[in-house]
Amino acid sequence: MKHDHILILDFGSQVTQLIARRVREAHVYCEVHPCDVSDDWLRAYARDHALKGIILSGSHASVYEVDDRAPDAVWALGLPVLGICYGMQTMAQQLGGQVQGSNSREFGYAEVRAHGHTKLLDGLQDFATPEGHGMLKVWMSHGDKVTALPPGFRLMASTPSCPIAGMADEARGYYGVQFHPEVTHTQQGKALLERFVLGICGARPDWIMQGHVEEAVAKIRDQVGDEEVILGLSGGVDSSVAAALIHRAIGDQLTCVFVDHGLLRLNEGDMVMAMFEGQLHARVIRVDASDLFLGQLAGVTDPEQKRKIIGGLFVDVFKAEAAKLKAGSGGHKGATFLAQGTIYPDVIESGGAKSKKAVTIKSHHNVGGLPEQLGLKLLEPLRDLFKDEVRELGVALDLPHDMVYRHPFPGPGLGVRILGEVKKDYADLLRRADAIFIEELRAHIDPASGKSWYDLTSQAFTVFLPVKSVGVMGDGRTYDYVVALRAVQTSDFMTADWAELPYALLKKVSSRIINEVRGINRVTYDVSSKPPATIEWE
């Protein structure tokens, strides 16, 4: 099926991914590409895809200090274009307007007045002034501003400190907004983007995960043929959905390698095996490497060093198993593909790092050179999907809801939730304490929403602190370890607020941990938001 496309040209904003997620939420397929693609590339992209519109992202840069501009072909294709923040400014400058620095910067909440009843904003407002002016509650992040409209444009929105906060040339389908509709703080942002994509661009809302299963299965079968595939199964959402999808496509041609590094949650290894080997009847090789990992981590306290040791050992163990599978045995002729759970944010971040347009937050380590080292071809069936789409796909593949929607778990596992040196007895204490916390979050229902507190939090876990405190149990004195509970709520994991869990829930969790996990006598709750704190402690 050929889906309608929206193209997002990335000028280096940290929230460009959010634009793509909002477009996908409208069930329209979109892709993010660097802003410096060539005119020939853009014309070929429009020719080869059902391109319906273009969105220009924001940036940390100033249009008068850098050469980053939209390709000239953007303005020659005859397609609707939406410029956001820097995208509006480069639109203005390239089409004959003016952009200048401003003494009055706007960062954060702002109220924007809509003007002129354009197709983009008509009927959208959060409140009206006594004079009857429609107002939007938005999120701003800019120091520059458009000071003169390009020929053919008219004013669409304004604030007291930014007289041109929106502009439109409706004859050509060009729109620019100085604020960020992609972030949740802009209350009508989702409606605005849907208006542009569905209404102005006329894109079909046909990007739906239930229907994507058949497309993805056909694509995998076409790519793999009668060859065999190896996949590193971590038990996380991405690798689990990738495994289920590939198994749906090629069955016994897939072999999963599950490396148990001894730092998983309580009974997690057994649950992974029960699901994939017991229920899906997939071929899974479980490697118990816990002694190897814990041995190499002995005496290591630096978080980055711990991550590198765990990551390096995982690669070594997986390579050893993959080499055996590549050779072929037991009726299998040998694997020629390595499958990975790479998802679209990894691809975007990697592209942004290569183009040097974005300020690098993290590099994409998912591939890690393994295909080249093993002499295998790469299969990445989820590389076009965001995390929420991966979850929807998992449900469409009949994976259990609790597995698909469980909270994120770091690759190094409990290794980065045990502060300082990782020891087996620390991991055992933490596993049991964390299991109690998650169990109680699932059991406690919020009466207002009818949802469990596990579903109301985006990520929740327990952290082991390598310190002891004095306590008293019965008539005796204790001197035992401390754990911290962490629960956050977020829509994008770029920022997060600590979850205001009910006191009764916290009291129950604390009581159970201290009474049931001998060796822990104190429970604390982390009330730090991101920023300035991170979600994980290490």
Coordinates of C-alpha atoms in Angstrom, one line a residue:
M1 CA 0.0 0.0 0.0
K2 CA 1.3 3.4 -1.0
H3 CA 0.7 5.8 1.9
D4 CA 0.5 9.6 1.6
H5 CA 3.6 11.2 2.9
I6 CA 4.4 14.4 4.9
L7 CA 8.1 15.4 4.8
I8 CA 9.7 17.0 7.8
L9 CA 12.9 18.9 7.2
D10 CA 15.0 19.0 10.3
F11 CA 17.0 22.1 11.1
G12 CA 18.4 20.7 14.4
S13 CA 15.6 21.2 16.9
Q14 CA 15.6 18.9 19.9
V15 CA 11.8 18.5 19.5
T16 CA 11.6 17.7 15.8
Q17 CA 10.7 14.1 16.7
L18 CA 7.6 15.5 18.4
I19 CA 6.4 17.0 15.1
A20 CA 6.7 13.5 13.5
R21 CA 4.9 11.9 16.4
R22 CA 2.0 14.3 16.2
V23 CA 1.6 13.7 12.4
R24 CA 1.7 10.0 13.0
E25 CA -0.9 10.3 15.7
A26 CA -3.2 11.8 13.0
H27 CA -2.6 8.4 11.2
V28 CA -0.6 10.1 8.4
Y29 CA 2.8 8.6 7.5
C30 CA 5.8 11.1 7.7
E31 CA 9.5 11.0 7.6
V32 CA 12.2 13.3 9.0
H33 CA 15.2 14.2 6.9
P34 CA 18.0 16.7 7.3
C35 CA 17.3 20.2 6.0
D36 CA 20.3 20.2 3.7
V37 CA 18.9 17.5 1.3
S38 CA 19.5 18.5 -2.3
D39 CA 16.9 19.9 -4.7
D40 CA 17.4 16.8 -6.9
W41 CA 16.8 14.5 -3.8
L42 CA 13.7 16.5 -2.9
R43 CA 12.2 16.3 -6.4
A44 CA 12.9 12.6 -6.5
Y45 CA 11.3 12.1 -3.1
A46 CA 8.2 13.9 -4.2
R47 CA 8.1 11.9 -7.4
D48 CA 8.6 8.5 -5.8
H49 CA 6.2 9.1 -2.8
A50 CA 2.7 10.4 -2.5
L51 CA 4.1 13.7 -1.0
K52 CA 1.3 15.9 0.3
G53 CA 3.1 18.6 2.3
I54 CA 6.3 19.8 3.9
I55 CA 7.0 20.9 7.5
L56 CA 10.1 22.9 8.4
S57 CA 11.3 22.3 12.0
G58 CA 12.8 24.7 14.6
S59 CA 16.5 25.1 15.3
H60 CA 18.9 26.4 18.0
A61 CA 20.5 28.6 15.4
S62 CA 19.7 32.0 13.9
V63 CA 18.8 32.4 10.2
Y64 CA 21.2 35.3 9.8
E65 CA 24.2 33.5 11.3
V66 CA 24.0 30.1 9.5
D67 CA 23.5 28.9 6.0
D68 CA 20.8 26.4 6.9
R69 CA 17.9 27.1 4.6
A70 CA 15.1 25.1 3.0
P71 CA 16.0 23.7 -0.5
D72 CA 14.7 25.9 -3.3
A73 CA 12.7 22.9 -4.5
V74 CA 10.5 23.3 -1.4
W75 CA 9.0 26.4 -3.0
A76 CA 8.8 25.0 -6.5
L77 CA 6.8 21.8 -5.8
G78 CA 3.5 23.5 -5.4
L79 CA 2.9 21.8 -2.0
P80 CA 1.6 23.2 1.3
V81 CA 4.4 24.2 3.6
L82 CA 4.3 24.8 7.4
G83 CA 7.3 26.5 9.1
I84 CA 7.7 26.2 12.8
C85 CA 9.9 28.7 14.8
Y86 CA 13.1 28.7 12.8
G87 CA 11.2 27.1 10.0
M88 CA 8.9 30.2 9.8
Q89 CA 11.9 32.5 10.0
T90 CA 13.8 30.8 7.1
M91 CA 10.5 30.8 5.1
A92 CA 10.2 34.5 5.7
Q93 CA 13.8 35.3 4.8
Q94 CA 13.9 33.0 1.7
L95 CA 10.7 34.5 0.3
G96 CA 11.6 38.1 0.7
G97 CA 10.7 39.0 4.4
Q98 CA 13.1 40.1 7.2
V99 CA 14.3 38.4 10.4
Q100 CA 16.1 40.2 13.2
G101 CA 17.3 39.5 16.7
S102 CA 15.1 40.6 19.5
N103 CA 15.8 42.2 22.9
S104 CA 12.6 40.6 24.3
R105 CA 13.0 36.8 24.0
E106 CA 10.1 34.4 24.6
F107 CA 10.8 31.1 26.3
G108 CA 7.9 29.1 27.7
Y109 CA 4.2 29.9 28.1
A110 CA 2.7 32.6 26.0
E111 CA -0.7 33.7 24.8
V112 CA -1.1 34.4 21.1
R113 CA -3.8 36.3 19.4
A114 CA -5.1 34.8 16.2
H115 CA -5.8 37.1 13.3
G116 CA -7.6 36.9 9.9
H117 CA -9.4 33.6 10.2
T118 CA -6.9 31.6 8.1
K119 CA -7.6 27.9 7.3
L120 CA -4.9 26.9 9.7
L121 CA -6.3 28.7 12.8
D122 CA -10.0 29.3 12.0
G123 CA -12.1 28.2 14.9
L124 CA -9.1 27.2 17.1
Q125 CA -8.9 29.1 20.4
D126 CA -8.4 28.4 24.1
F127 CA -10.2 31.5 25.3
A128 CA -11.5 34.9 24.0
T129 CA -10.6 38.4 25.3
P130 CA -13.3 40.8 26.4
E131 CA -12.9 42.4 23.0
G132 CA -13.7 39.0 21.4
H133 CA -10.2 38.2 20.1
G134 CA -9.5 34.5 19.9
M135 CA -6.4 33.5 22.0
L136 CA -4.2 30.5 22.0
K137 CA -2.1 29.2 24.9
V138 CA 1.2 28.2 23.4
W139 CA 4.8 27.3 24.1
M140 CA 7.5 29.7 22.7
S141 CA 11.3 29.2 22.4
H142 CA 12.9 32.0 20.3
G143 CA 15.2 35.0 20.5
D144 CA 14.8 36.1 16.8
K145 CA 11.6 37.2 15.1
V146 CA 10.2 38.0 11.7
T147 CA 10.0 41.8 11.4
A148 CA 8.7 42.1 7.8
L149 CA 6.3 39.8 6.0
P150 CA 7.3 38.4 2.6
P151 CA 5.3 39.6 -0.4
G152 CA 1.9 37.8 -0.6
F153 CA 1.8 36.9 3.2
R154 CA -0.6 38.4 5.8
L155 CA -0.5 38.4 9.5
M156 CA -2.0 35.3 11.2
A157 CA -1.0 35.6 14.9
S158 CA 0.8 38.0 17.3
T159 CA 1.9 38.6 20.9
P160 CA 2.8 41.9 22.5
S161 CA 6.5 41.1 22.2
C162 CA 6.3 39.3 18.8
P163 CA 4.0 41.3 16.5
I164 CA 4.4 38.6 13.8
A165 CA 3.9 35.3 15.6
G166 CA 2.2 33.7 12.6
M167 CA 1.9 34.4 8.9
A168 CA 0.1 32.9 5.9
D169 CA 0.1 33.0 2.1
E170 CA -3.0 30.9 1.6
A171 CA -2.8 31.2 -2.2
R172 CA 0.3 29.1 -2.1
G173 CA -0.6 27.1 1.0
Y174 CA 2.4 28.5 3.0
Y175 CA 2.0 29.0 6.8
G176 CA 4.4 29.9 9.5
V177 CA 4.0 29.9 13.3
Q178 CA 6.6 31.2 15.8
F179 CA 5.4 29.0 18.6
H180 CA 5.8 25.2 18.8
P181 CA 2.5 23.3 18.1
E182 CA 4.3 19.9 18.5
V183 CA 4.8 20.2 22.3
T184 CA 2.0 19.4 24.7
H185 CA 2.2 22.9 26.3
T186 CA 0.6 24.3 23.2
Q187 CA -3.0 23.3 24.0
Q188 CA -4.4 23.4 20.4
G189 CA -1.1 22.1 18.9
K190 CA -2.4 18.7 18.0
A191 CA -5.5 20.2 16.4
L192 CA -3.4 22.7 14.4
L193 CA -1.1 20.0 13.0
E194 CA -4.1 17.8 12.1
R195 CA -5.7 20.8 10.4
F196 CA -2.5 21.3 8.3
V197 CA -1.9 17.6 7.5
L198 CA -5.5 16.4 7.0
G199 CA -7.2 19.6 5.9
I200 CA -4.8 21.8 4.1
C201 CA -2.5 19.0 2.7
G202 CA -5.4 16.6 2.2
A203 CA -3.3 13.6 3.3
R204 CA -5.2 10.3 3.9
P205 CA -5.3 9.0 7.5
D206 CA -4.3 5.5 6.6
W207 CA -1.2 4.9 8.7
I208 CA -2.7 2.3 11.2
M209 CA -0.7 -0.4 13.0
Q210 CA -3.4 -3.0 12.7
G211 CA -3.1 -2.8 8.9
H212 CA 0.7 -2.3 9.1
V213 CA 1.2 -5.9 10.2
E214 CA 0.5 -7.4 6.8
E215 CA 2.7 -4.8 5.1
A216 CA 5.6 -5.5 7.5
V217 CA 5.2 -9.3 7.2
A218 CA 5.3 -9.1 3.4
K219 CA 8.3 -6.8 3.5
I220 CA 10.2 -9.2 5.8
R221 CA 9.4 -12.2 3.7
D222 CA 10.5 -10.4 0.6
Q223 CA 13.8 -9.3 2.2
V224 CA 14.7 -12.6 3.9
G225 CA 13.4 -15.2 1.4
D226 CA 14.4 -18.6 2.5
E227 CA 17.4 -17.5 4.6
E228 CA 17.8 -17.5 8.4
V229 CA 17.8 -14.7 10.9
I230 CA 19.4 -14.2 14.4
L231 CA 17.9 -11.7 16.9
G232 CA 19.2 -10.6 20.2
L233 CA 16.1 -10.8 22.5
S234 CA 16.4 -8.6 25.6
G235 CA 12.8 -9.0 26.8
G236 CA 12.3 -5.3 26.2
V237 CA 9.4 -3.9 24.2
D238 CA 11.3 -3.2 21.0
S239 CA 13.1 -6.6 20.7
S240 CA 10.0 -8.5 21.8
V241 CA 7.8 -6.9 19.1
A242 CA 10.5 -7.3 16.5
A243 CA 10.8 -11.0 17.4
A244 CA 7.0 -11.5 17.3
L245 CA 6.8 -9.7 13.9
I246 CA 9.7 -11.6 12.3
H247 CA 8.4 -14.9 13.7
R248 CA 5.0 -14.2 12.2
A249 CA 6.7 -13.6 8.9
I250 CA 9.2 -16.5 8.7
G251 CA 8.6 -18.9 11.6
D252 CA 11.4 -21.3 12.3
Q253 CA 13.8 -19.3 10.1
L254 CA 14.2 -17.0 13.1
T255 CA 16.4 -17.9 16.1
C256 CA 16.4 -15.6 19.2
V257 CA 19.4 -15.4 21.5
F258 CA 18.4 -14.3 25.0
V259 CA 21.5 -13.3 27.1
D260 CA 20.6 -13.3 30.8
H261 CA 23.2 -11.0 32.4
G262 CA 21.9 -11.6 36.0
L263 CA 20.6 -8.0 36.2
L264 CA 17.0 -8.6 35.1
R265 CA 13.9 -8.0 37.2
L266 CA 12.3 -10.7 39.3
N267 CA 11.5 -13.8 37.2
E268 CA 11.9 -11.8 34.0
G269 CA 14.1 -14.4 32.3
D270 CA 11.5 -17.1 32.9
M271 CA 8.7 -14.9 31.7
V272 CA 10.5 -14.1 28.4
M273 CA 11.1 -17.8 27.8
A274 CA 7.5 -18.7 28.6
M275 CA 6.2 -16.1 26.2
F276 CA 8.4 -16.7 23.2
E277 CA 9.3 -20.4 23.5
G278 CA 6.1 -21.5 25.3
Q279 CA 3.4 -19.5 23.6
L280 CA 4.8 -18.2 20.3
H281 CA 6.8 -21.5 19.8
A282 CA 9.8 -19.5 18.7
R283 CA 13.3 -20.9 18.7
V284 CA 15.0 -19.2 21.7
I285 CA 18.5 -20.0 23.0
R286 CA 18.9 -18.8 26.6
V287 CA 22.5 -18.1 27.7
D288 CA 23.0 -17.7 31.5
A289 CA 26.0 -15.4 31.7
S290 CA 25.2 -13.9 35.1
D291 CA 28.5 -15.1 36.7
L292 CA 30.5 -13.6 33.8
F293 CA 28.8 -10.2 34.1
L294 CA 28.9 -9.9 37.9
G295 CA 32.5 -11.1 37.9
Q296 CA 33.6 -8.4 35.5
L297 CA 31.6 -5.7 37.4
A298 CA 33.2 -6.5 40.7
G299 CA 34.9 -3.3 42.2
V300 CA 33.5 -1.0 39.5
T301 CA 31.6 2.0 40.7
D302 CA 31.6 4.5 37.8
P303 CA 28.3 4.5 36.0
E304 CA 29.7 4.9 32.5
Q305 CA 32.3 2.2 33.1
K306 CA 29.5 -0.2 34.3
R307 CA 27.5 0.6 31.1
K308 CA 30.6 -0.1 28.9
I309 CA 31.4 -3.4 30.6
I310 CA 27.8 -4.6 30.4
G311 CA 27.4 -3.5 26.8
G312 CA 30.8 -5.0 25.8
L313 CA 30.1 -8.3 27.5
F314 CA 26.7 -8.6 25.9
V315 CA 28.2 -8.1 22.5
D316 CA 30.9 -10.8 23.2
V317 CA 28.4 -13.3 24.4
F318 CA 26.0 -12.7 21.6
K319 CA 28.8 -12.9 19.0
A320 CA 29.9 -16.2 20.3
E321 CA 26.3 -17.6 20.0
A322 CA 25.8 -15.9 16.6
A323 CA 29.0 -17.5 15.3
K324 CA 27.6 -21.0 16.2
L325 CA 24.3 -20.2 14.5
K326 CA 26.0 -18.8 11.4
A327 CA 27.8 -22.1 11.0
G328 CA 24.5 -23.9 11.0
S329 CA 23.5 -27.1 12.8
G330 CA 20.5 -29.3 13.7
G331 CA 18.8 -28.9 10.4
H332 CA 19.5 -25.2 10.2
K333 CA 21.7 -24.1 7.3
G334 CA 23.1 -21.0 9.0
A335 CA 22.0 -17.5 9.6
T336 CA 22.7 -14.7 7.1
F337 CA 20.7 -11.9 8.8
L338 CA 21.0 -10.1 12.1
A339 CA 17.7 -8.6 13.3
Q340 CA 17.6 -5.6 15.6
G341 CA 14.8 -3.7 17.3
T342 CA 16.0 -0.3 16.0
I343 CA 13.2 2.2 16.1
Y344 CA 12.7 5.5 14.3
P345 CA 14.0 7.9 17.0
D346 CA 17.4 6.0 16.8
V347 CA 17.4 6.6 13.0
I348 CA 16.5 10.3 13.4
E349 CA 19.1 10.9 16.1
S350 CA 21.8 9.1 14.1
G351 CA 20.9 11.2 11.0
G352 CA 21.0 14.4 13.1
A353 CA 24.4 13.6 14.4
K354 CA 25.8 12.9 10.9
S355 CA 24.4 16.1 9.5
K356 CA 25.7 18.1 12.6
K357 CA 22.5 20.2 12.5
A358 CA 21.4 19.1 16.0
V359 CA 23.1 19.4 19.3
T360 CA 23.9 15.8 20.0
I361 CA 22.1 14.3 23.0
K362 CA 23.0 10.7 22.3
S363 CA 24.4 8.7 19.5
H364 CA 22.7 5.7 18.0
H365 CA 24.5 2.6 19.4
N366 CA 21.9 -0.1 18.4
V367 CA 23.9 -1.4 15.5
G368 CA 27.3 -1.2 17.2
G369 CA 29.1 -2.6 14.1
L370 CA 27.8 -6.2 14.8
P371 CA 26.6 -6.9 11.3
E372 CA 30.0 -6.1 9.8
Q373 CA 31.9 -8.0 12.5
L374 CA 29.7 -11.1 12.0
G375 CA 29.4 -10.8 8.2
L376 CA 25.6 -10.6 8.4
K377 CA 23.0 -8.6 6.6
L378 CA 20.8 -6.3 8.7
L379 CA 17.1 -6.7 9.3
E380 CA 15.4 -3.8 11.1
P381 CA 11.6 -4.2 10.8
L382 CA 10.7 -1.4 13.3
R383 CA 13.0 1.3 12.0
D384 CA 10.1 3.4 10.7
L385 CA 8.1 3.3 13.9
F386 CA 8.0 5.4 17.1
K387 CA 7.8 3.7 20.5
D388 CA 4.0 4.3 20.8
E389 CA 3.6 2.7 17.3
V390 CA 5.7 -0.2 18.3
R391 CA 3.4 -0.8 21.3
E392 CA 0.3 -0.6 19.0
L393 CA 2.0 -3.1 16.7
G394 CA 2.7 -5.4 19.6
V395 CA -1.0 -5.4 20.5
A396 CA -1.9 -6.1 16.9
L397 CA 0.5 -9.1 17.0
D398 CA -1.4 -10.4 20.1
L399 CA 1.4 -9.9 22.6
P400 CA 0.1 -9.5 26.1
H401 CA -0.9 -6.0 27.0
D402 CA 1.2 -6.1 30.2
M403 CA 4.4 -6.9 28.2
V404 CA 3.8 -4.4 25.5
Y405 CA 2.9 -1.5 27.8
R406 CA 5.3 -2.1 30.6
H407 CA 7.6 0.7 31.7
P408 CA 11.0 1.2 30.0
F409 CA 13.9 -0.8 31.4
P410 CA 17.5 0.2 30.7
G411 CA 19.8 -2.1 28.6
P412 CA 22.3 -2.5 31.5
G413 CA 19.3 -3.5 33.7
L414 CA 19.7 -3.3 37.4
G415 CA 23.4 -2.6 36.9
V416 CA 22.5 1.2 36.7
R417 CA 19.8 1.0 39.4
I418 CA 22.4 -0.2 42.0
L419 CA 24.4 2.8 42.8
G420 CA 28.2 2.1 43.0
E421 CA 29.5 -1.4 42.9
V422 CA 27.2 -4.1 41.6
K423 CA 27.0 -7.2 43.8
K424 CA 24.8 -10.3 43.6
D425 CA 23.2 -9.8 47.0
Y426 CA 22.5 -6.1 46.2
A427 CA 20.7 -7.3 42.9
D428 CA 18.7 -9.9 44.8
L429 CA 17.5 -7.3 47.4
L430 CA 16.6 -4.8 44.7
R431 CA 14.8 -7.4 42.6
R432 CA 12.4 -8.2 45.4
A433 CA 11.9 -4.6 46.5
D434 CA 11.2 -3.5 43.0
A435 CA 8.7 -6.3 42.4
I436 CA 6.7 -5.2 45.5
F437 CA 6.6 -1.6 44.2
I438 CA 5.4 -2.6 40.8
E439 CA 2.9 -5.0 42.2
E440 CA 1.3 -2.3 44.4
L441 CA 1.3 0.2 41.6
R442 CA -0.7 -2.3 39.6
A443 CA -3.1 -3.0 42.5
H444 CA -3.9 0.6 43.5
I445 CA -6.6 2.1 41.3
D446 CA -7.1 5.8 41.1
P447 CA -10.8 6.5 41.6
A448 CA -10.9 9.6 39.4
S449 CA -9.6 7.9 36.3
G450 CA -10.3 4.2 37.0
K451 CA -6.7 3.4 36.0
S452 CA -4.0 1.7 38.1
W453 CA -1.1 3.9 39.2
Y454 CA 1.1 1.7 37.1
D455 CA -0.8 2.9 34.0
L456 CA -0.8 6.5 35.3
T457 CA 3.0 6.6 35.6
S458 CA 5.3 6.5 32.6
Q459 CA 8.2 4.9 34.4
A460 CA 8.5 3.5 38.0
F461 CA 11.3 1.5 39.6
T462 CA 13.4 1.1 42.7
V463 CA 17.0 2.2 43.2
F464 CA 19.4 0.4 45.6
L465 CA 21.5 2.8 47.7
P466 CA 24.8 1.4 49.0
V467 CA 24.4 3.0 52.4
K468 CA 23.1 1.6 55.7
S469 CA 20.9 3.2 58.3
V470 CA 19.9 2.4 61.8
G471 CA 16.4 1.0 62.4
V472 CA 14.4 -1.0 64.9
M473 CA 12.3 -4.1 64.4
G474 CA 10.6 -5.6 67.4
D475 CA 12.9 -5.1 70.3
G476 CA 16.1 -5.3 68.2
R477 CA 18.3 -2.8 66.4
T478 CA 18.9 -3.1 62.7
Y479 CA 21.6 -1.7 60.5
D480 CA 20.4 -2.3 56.9
Y481 CA 20.3 -0.9 53.4
V482 CA 18.2 1.9 52.0
V483 CA 16.2 1.9 48.7
A484 CA 14.6 4.8 46.8
L485 CA 11.3 4.6 44.9
R486 CA 11.1 6.6 41.6
A487 CA 8.0 7.2 39.6
V488 CA 7.5 9.9 36.9
Q489 CA 4.9 11.1 34.5
T490 CA 5.8 12.4 31.1
S491 CA 4.5 12.5 27.5
D492 CA 7.9 12.4 25.7
F493 CA 10.6 11.5 28.3
M494 CA 12.4 14.8 27.4
T495 CA 10.9 16.4 30.5
A496 CA 9.2 14.6 33.4
D497 CA 7.5 15.4 36.7
W498 CA 7.7 13.1 39.7
A499 CA 4.4 11.3 40.2
E500 CA 2.3 12.5 43.2
L501 CA 1.5 9.0 44.4
P502 CA -1.1 8.6 47.1
Y503 CA 0.3 8.5 50.6
A504 CA -1.6 5.3 51.3
L505 CA 0.1 3.6 48.3
L506 CA 3.6 4.8 49.4
K507 CA 2.9 3.7 53.0
K508 CA 1.8 0.2 51.8
V509 CA 4.9 -0.2 49.6
S510 CA 7.3 1.0 52.3
S511 CA 5.7 -1.4 54.9
R512 CA 5.8 -4.4 52.6
I513 CA 9.4 -3.8 51.5
I514 CA 10.7 -3.4 55.0
N515 CA 8.8 -6.4 56.3
E516 CA 9.3 -8.7 53.4
V517 CA 12.8 -8.0 52.2
R518 CA 15.2 -8.7 55.0
G519 CA 18.3 -6.5 54.6
I520 CA 16.3 -3.2 53.9
N521 CA 15.1 -1.1 56.7
R522 CA 14.4 2.3 55.1
V523 CA 12.4 3.4 52.0
T524 CA 12.6 6.9 50.5
Y525 CA 10.7 8.5 47.6
D526 CA 12.5 10.6 44.9
V527 CA 10.7 13.9 44.3
S528 CA 13.0 15.3 41.7
S529 CA 11.7 16.3 38.2
K530 CA 13.6 16.2 34.9
P531 CA 15.3 18.6 34.5
P532 CA 17.4 19.1 36.6
A533 CA 17.5 15.4 37.5
T534 CA 17.4 12.6 35.0
I535 CA 14.8 9.8 35.3
E536 CA 17.3 7.1 36.0
W537 CA 19.8 7.7 38.8
E538 CA 22.8 6.5 36.8

